[in-house]
mmCIF file of C-alpha atoms in Angstrom:
data_model
loop_
_atom_site.group_PDB
_atom_site.id
_atom_site.type_symbol
_atom_site.label_atom_id
_atom_site.label_comp_id
_atom_site.label_asym_id
_atom_site.label_seq_id
_atom_site.Cartn_x
_atom_site.Cartn_y
_atom_site.Cartn_z
ATOM 1 C CA MET A 22 -61.223 -53.096 25.341
ATOM 2 C CA THR A 23 -63.521 -56.167 26.247
ATOM 3 C CA PRO A 24 -65.810 -56.106 29.067
ATOM 4 C CA ILE A 25 -63.900 -58.918 30.389
ATOM 5 C CA THR A 26 -60.113 -57.545 29.313
ATOM 6 C CA LEU A 27 -61.035 -54.936 31.616
ATOM 7 C CA ALA A 28 -62.337 -56.438 35.084
ATOM 8 C CA ILE A 29 -59.894 -59.270 34.568
ATOM 9 C CA ALA A 30 -57.095 -55.657 34.369
ATOM 10 C CA CYS A 31 -59.382 -54.451 37.319
ATOM 11 C CA LEU A 32 -58.921 -57.581 39.869
ATOM 12 C CA LEU A 33 -55.222 -58.043 39.022
ATOM 13 C CA THR A 34 -54.685 -54.474 39.502
ATOM 14 C CA VAL A 35 -56.332 -54.675 42.913
ATOM 15 C CA THR A 36 -55.406 -58.015 43.904
ATOM 16 C CA LEU A 37 -50.990 -56.080 43.014
ATOM 17 C CA GLY A 38 -51.833 -53.014 44.677
ATOM 18 C CA TYR A 39 -53.250 -55.540 48.465
ATOM 19 C CA ALA A 40 -49.950 -57.228 47.658
ATOM 20 C CA SER A 41 -48.176 -54.653 47.941
ATOM 21 C CA VAL A 42 -49.842 -53.243 51.097
ATOM 22 C CA CYS A 43 -49.047 -56.303 52.641
ATOM 23 C CA ALA A 44 -45.594 -56.962 51.797
ATOM 24 C CA ALA A 45 -44.491 -52.931 52.995
ATOM 25 C CA SER A 46 -46.975 -52.909 56.359
ATOM 26 C CA PRO A 47 -48.170 -56.311 57.459
ATOM 27 C CA PHE A 48 -50.044 -55.104 59.773
ATOM 28 C CA GLY A 49 -52.838 -52.565 60.320
ATOM 29 C CA THR A 50 -54.565 -50.674 62.835
ATOM 30 C CA CYS A 51 -57.584 -52.474 65.121
ATOM 31 C CA ARG A 52 -61.155 -52.303 63.572
ATOM 32 C CA LYS A 53 -62.529 -53.032 67.027
ATOM 33 C CA CYS A 54 -60.736 -50.162 69.257
ATOM 34 C CA ASN A 55 -59.637 -48.149 66.205
ATOM 35 C CA GLY A 56 -55.876 -48.349 66.925
ATOM 36 C CA PHE A 57 -56.005 -47.373 70.666
ATOM 37 C CA GLY A 58 -55.517 -50.727 71.774
ATOM 38 C CA PHE A 59 -58.652 -50.641 74.981
ATOM 39 C CA ALA A 60 -62.118 -49.797 74.602
ATOM 40 C CA THR A 61 -63.640 -45.743 75.302
ATOM 41 C CA THR A 62 -66.000 -45.988 77.912
ATOM 42 C CA THR A 63 -67.455 -42.960 79.616
ATOM 43 C CA ASP A 64 -68.065 -41.987 83.058
ATOM 44 C CA ARG A 65 -71.208 -41.446 85.248
ATOM 45 C CA LYS A 66 -70.628 -37.838 84.279
ATOM 46 C CA GLY A 67 -70.271 -38.386 80.857
ATOM 47 C CA ARG A 68 -66.391 -37.860 80.802
ATOM 48 C CA PRO A 69 -64.779 -40.087 78.735
ATOM 49 C CA LYS A 70 -62.100 -43.064 80.174
ATOM 50 C CA ARG A 71 -59.839 -45.863 78.676
ATOM 51 C CA GLY A 72 -62.187 -49.270 79.426
ATOM 52 C CA LYS A 73 -60.944 -52.644 79.033
ATOM 53 C CA ASP A 74 -58.197 -53.902 76.496
ATOM 54 C CA CYS A 75 -59.156 -55.019 73.287
ATOM 55 C CA ARG A 76 -59.077 -58.772 73.320
ATOM 56 C CA ARG A 77 -58.516 -58.422 69.388
ATOM 57 C CA CYS A 78 -55.284 -56.671 69.783
ATOM 58 C CA LYS A 79 -54.579 -57.815 73.151
ATOM 59 C CA GLY A 80 -53.951 -53.724 74.101
ATOM 60 C CA HIS A 81 -51.403 -53.489 70.586
ATOM 61 C CA GLY A 82 -53.391 -51.430 68.927
ATOM 62 C CA LYS A 83 -52.295 -53.616 66.182
ATOM 63 C CA ARG A 84 -53.439 -56.256 64.160
ATOM 64 C CA ILE A 85 -51.501 -58.620 61.326
ATOM 65 C CA ARG A 86 -54.029 -58.084 57.572
ATOM 66 C CA ALA A 87 -55.182 -61.115 56.097
ATOM 67 C CA GLY A 88 -53.830 -61.179 52.875
ATOM 68 C CA ARG A 89 -50.583 -61.119 54.679
ATOM 69 C CA TRP A 90 -51.705 -63.848 57.281
ATOM 70 C CA PHE A 91 -52.127 -66.235 54.393
ATOM 71 C CA TYR A 92 -49.526 -65.708 53.065
ATOM 72 C CA ASN A 93 -47.360 -66.537 56.626
ATOM 73 C CA ARG A 94 -50.088 -69.330 56.821
ATOM 74 C CA ALA A 95 -48.847 -70.975 52.162
ATOM 75 C CA ALA A 96 -44.999 -70.153 53.461
ATOM 76 C CA ARG A 97 -45.281 -71.926 57.172
ATOM 77 C CA ILE A 98 -47.524 -75.346 55.275
ATOM 78 C CA HIS A 99 -44.688 -75.502 51.983
ATOM 79 C CA ARG A 100 -42.179 -75.072 54.878
ATOM 80 C CA ASP A 101 -43.201 -78.097 56.454
ATOM 81 C CA GLY A 102 -44.328 -79.939 53.142
ATOM 82 C CA THR A 103 -40.921 -79.289 52.123
ATOM 83 C CA ARG A 104 -38.411 -80.504 54.648
#
């Protein structure tokens, strides 16, 4: 195989793999709070305690994946354009 076809095959494999992950599990853990839904802080003695709810995931700990977000947006534009 030439290097170009190998690169195309690798990119196609990665793209289809990510698309299947987005289809099977559209929500991933929030990168800011690591899926806790809140920020962990420490009190004056150094013990961990629960902080404020995460603003990115609104306290759920899950966020929609970027690929699923693009798919939802494209589907909405297509649906609105064909009515």
